[in-house]
Amino acid sequence: SQKIEQNSEALNIQEGKTATLTCNYTNYSPAYLQWYRQDPGRGPVFLLLIRENEKEKRKERLKVTFDTTLKQSLFHITASQPADSATYLCALDPFSGAGSYQLTFGKGTKLSVIP
Amino acid sequence: GAVVSQHPSRVICKSGTSVKIECRSLDFQATTMFWYRQFPKQSLMLMATSNEGSKATYEQGVEKDKFLINHASLTLSTLTVTSAHPEDSSFYICSASRYLTGRTGELFFGEGSRLTVL
């Protein structure tokens, strides 16, 4: 069956350290993968999109990697701050890049950055 | 950036009543809108996809007669939960895309609507 797994339900990290979140998927062949941030009681906010032919993508303190062989994406936040505390969701197009915009989401990892 | 507004943010209703949730794209025309449902500590579950001017496509297991979706214009989609029951209590979130199918890109989400059915 198809699965998207974000390995940690919760992750606590000290301020200033690098947070690394993992997203694994099975029985999908996505053309791209996305990461979103969701604060409590709010809708998700788009952070980064990485395509299957891209190994790594960066945006300010954020870095995403995409390994289609391992079927895994890693999401890094460097120099983490308490304001980075939120739930982070990975999502992919379940129709293998058909451009349908239908996204399937993981359950998310709740990140807490401790001052 | 693209802004999607969802209203109301919170609604409490009695069992058996109907509730309408609106989703508007404020600064772009949304050719496609999506409605999701999210239970606590669970992932967003896609309920339906709606394209402007056509019938919504519902995901398996979602009752189309219970969750009525109307996408009458390029900037407005509505979700009506008919004859709501306590098990319909959830967080409903809409999202919109700028483009027709065939292009990739991010989705823009509304703020979500917390429905509580007593």
GROMACS .gro file of N, CA and C in nm, chain A residues 9 31-32 34 36 38 41-46 49 51 89 93 97-108, chain B residues 32 34 36 38 41-44 46 49 59 91 93 97 99-107 109-112 114:
model
  168
    9GLU      N    1   0.693   1.178   1.545
    9GLU     CA    2   0.572   1.256   1.569
    9GLU      C    3   0.609   1.390   1.632
   31ALA      N    4   0.702   1.309  -0.882
   31ALA     CA    5   0.789   1.395  -0.960
   31ALA      C    6   0.845   1.508  -0.874
   32TYR      N    7   0.778   1.536  -0.764
   32TYR     CA    8   0.826   1.639  -0.672
   32TYR      C    9   0.770   1.614  -0.534
   34GLN      N   10   0.695   1.829  -0.151
   34GLN     CA   11   0.682   1.963  -0.091
   34GLN      C   12   0.687   1.954   0.061
   36TYR      N   13   0.559   2.177   0.408
   36TYR     CA   14   0.472   2.284   0.457
   36TYR      C   15   0.493   2.298   0.607
   38GLN      N   16   0.276   2.407   0.953
   38GLN     CA   17   0.142   2.429   1.004
   38GLN      C   18   0.150   2.466   1.152
   41GLY      N   19  -0.414   2.522   1.479
   41GLY     CA   20  -0.538   2.588   1.441
   41GLY      C   21  -0.529   2.671   1.314
   42ARG      N   22  -0.424   2.649   1.235
   42ARG     CA   23  -0.408   2.726   1.112
   42ARG      C   24  -0.390   2.632   0.993
   43GLY      N   25  -0.408   2.686   0.873
   43GLY     CA   26  -0.382   2.608   0.755
   43GLY      C   27  -0.233   2.600   0.727
   44PRO      N   28  -0.191   2.501   0.650
   44PRO     CA   29  -0.048   2.486   0.618
   44PRO      C   30   0.003   2.602   0.531
   45VAL      N   31   0.130   2.630   0.546
   45VAL     CA   32   0.196   2.733   0.465
   45VAL      C   33   0.310   2.668   0.389
   46PHE      N   34   0.314   2.691   0.260
   46PHE     CA   35   0.417   2.632   0.175
   46PHE      C   36   0.555   2.684   0.210
   49LEU      N   37   0.960   2.332  -0.244
   49LEU     CA   38   0.929   2.224  -0.336
   49LEU      C   39   1.060   2.175  -0.396
   51ARG      N   40   1.215   1.891  -0.684
   51ARG     CA   41   1.178   1.801  -0.793
   51ARG      C   42   1.265   1.677  -0.791
   89LEU      N   43   0.495   1.941   0.763
   89LEU     CA   44   0.431   1.835   0.683
   89LEU      C   45   0.505   1.815   0.552
   93ASP      N   46   0.274   1.458  -0.478
   93ASP     CA   47   0.170   1.438  -0.578
   93ASP      C   48   0.153   1.288  -0.596
   97GLY      N   49   0.345   1.303  -1.074
   97GLY     CA   50   0.380   1.422  -1.150
   97GLY      C   51   0.284   1.456  -1.261
   98ALA      N   52   0.162   1.407  -1.251
   98ALA     CA   53   0.064   1.440  -1.354
   98ALA      C   54   0.021   1.584  -1.347
   99GLY      N   55   0.065   1.653  -1.242
   99GLY     CA   56   0.031   1.794  -1.231
   99GLY      C   57  -0.112   1.815  -1.189
  100SER      N   58  -0.166   1.719  -1.118
  100SER     CA   59  -0.305   1.731  -1.079
  100SER      C   60  -0.324   1.825  -0.960
  101TYR      N   61  -0.216   1.859  -0.892
  101TYR     CA   62  -0.221   1.940  -0.771
  101TYR      C   63  -0.284   1.868  -0.654
  102GLN      N   64  -0.323   1.744  -0.670
  102GLN     CA   65  -0.369   1.671  -0.553
  102GLN      C   66  -0.247   1.632  -0.473
  103LEU      N   67  -0.242   1.670  -0.352
  103LEU     CA   68  -0.131   1.636  -0.267
  103LEU      C   69  -0.173   1.537  -0.160
  104THR      N   70  -0.086   1.441  -0.133
  104THR     CA   71  -0.104   1.351  -0.020
  104THR      C   72  -0.005   1.392   0.087
  105PHE      N   73  -0.052   1.407   0.209
  105PHE     CA   74   0.030   1.460   0.317
  105PHE      C   75   0.070   1.352   0.416
  106GLY      N   76   0.187   1.370   0.475
  106GLY     CA   77   0.225   1.292   0.591
  106GLY      C   78   0.154   1.348   0.714
  107LYS      N   79   0.169   1.278   0.828
  107LYS     CA   80   0.103   1.324   0.950
  107LYS      C   81   0.171   1.444   1.012
  108GLY      N   82   0.295   1.465   0.974
  108GLY     CA   83   0.366   1.580   1.028
  108GLY      C   84   0.455   1.545   1.144
  147THR      N   85  -0.855   2.565  -0.966
  147THR     CA   86  -0.884   2.444  -0.891
  147THR      C   87  -0.877   2.472  -0.743
  149PHE      N   88  -0.929   2.276  -0.351
  149PHE     CA   89  -0.934   2.147  -0.283
  149PHE      C   90  -0.989   2.167  -0.142
  151TYR      N   91  -0.993   1.985   0.232
  151TYR     CA   92  -0.931   1.884   0.316
  151TYR      C   93  -1.001   1.881   0.452
  153GLN      N   94  -0.905   1.754   0.860
  153GLN     CA   95  -0.793   1.714   0.945
  153GLN      C   96  -0.842   1.688   1.086
  156LYS      N   97  -0.381   1.545   1.533
  156LYS     CA   98  -0.261   1.463   1.516
  156LYS      C   99  -0.269   1.372   1.394
  157GLN      N  100  -0.353   1.406   1.301
  157GLN     CA  101  -0.364   1.329   1.177
  157GLN      C  102  -0.325   1.415   1.058
  158SER      N  103  -0.300   1.348   0.948
  158SER     CA  104  -0.265   1.423   0.828
  158SER      C  105  -0.389   1.482   0.764
  159LEU      N  106  -0.367   1.576   0.676
  159LEU     CA  107  -0.478   1.633   0.600
  159LEU      C  108  -0.530   1.526   0.504
  161LEU      N  109  -0.766   1.459   0.184
  161LEU     CA  110  -0.836   1.524   0.075
  161LEU      C  111  -0.979   1.472   0.068
  164THR      N  112  -1.202   1.763  -0.495
  164THR     CA  113  -1.137   1.860  -0.583
  164THR      C  114  -1.245   1.928  -0.665
  174GLU      N  115  -1.331   1.220  -0.318
  174GLU     CA  116  -1.246   1.106  -0.287
  174GLU      C  117  -1.332   0.990  -0.236
  206PHE      N  118  -1.156   1.983   1.156
  206PHE     CA  119  -1.093   2.105   1.103
  206PHE      C  120  -1.095   2.093   0.951
  208ILE      N  121  -1.014   2.251   0.583
  208ILE     CA  122  -0.921   2.346   0.522
  208ILE      C  123  -0.937   2.342   0.370
  212SER      N  124  -0.507   2.638  -0.621
  212SER     CA  125  -0.390   2.646  -0.707
  212SER      C  126  -0.417   2.751  -0.815
  214TYR      N  127  -0.296   2.733  -1.123
  214TYR     CA  128  -0.283   2.688  -1.261
  214TYR      C  129  -0.374   2.571  -1.291
  215LEU      N  130  -0.391   2.548  -1.419
  215LEU     CA  131  -0.460   2.429  -1.463
  215LEU      C  132  -0.369   2.308  -1.442
  216THR      N  133  -0.425   2.192  -1.457
  216THR     CA  134  -0.342   2.072  -1.444
  216THR      C  135  -0.232   2.074  -1.548
  217GLY      N  136  -0.127   2.002  -1.520
  217GLY     CA  137  -0.013   1.998  -1.610
  217GLY      C  138   0.102   2.084  -1.564
  218ARG      N  139   0.080   2.162  -1.459
  218ARG     CA  140   0.189   2.242  -1.403
  218ARG      C  141   0.206   2.200  -1.258
  219THR      N  142   0.325   2.212  -1.210
  219THR     CA  143   0.349   2.181  -1.069
  219THR      C  144   0.365   2.310  -0.991
  220GLY      N  145   0.345   2.302  -0.865
  220GLY     CA  146   0.361   2.421  -0.783
  220GLY      C  147   0.295   2.403  -0.650
  221GLU      N  148   0.314   2.501  -0.565
  221GLU     CA  149   0.261   2.491  -0.431
  221GLU      C  150   0.112   2.520  -0.428
  222LEU      N  151   0.051   2.476  -0.319
  222LEU     CA  152  -0.088   2.509  -0.293
  222LEU      C  153  -0.092   2.621  -0.190
  224PHE      N  154  -0.318   2.767   0.110
  224PHE     CA  155  -0.421   2.719   0.199
  224PHE      C  156  -0.494   2.832   0.270
  225GLY      N  157  -0.622   2.809   0.298
  225GLY     CA  158  -0.696   2.898   0.384
  225GLY      C  159  -0.656   2.875   0.529
  226GLU      N  160  -0.714   2.957   0.616
  226GLU     CA  161  -0.678   2.949   0.758
  226GLU      C  162  -0.745   2.831   0.828
  227GLY      N  163  -0.839   2.768   0.762
  227GLY     CA  164  -0.908   2.655   0.823
  227GLY      C  165  -1.034   2.697   0.896
  229ARG      N  166  -1.284   2.548   1.205
  229ARG     CA  167  -1.307   2.446   1.308
  229ARG      C  168  -1.456   2.429   1.328
   0.00000   0.00000   0.00000
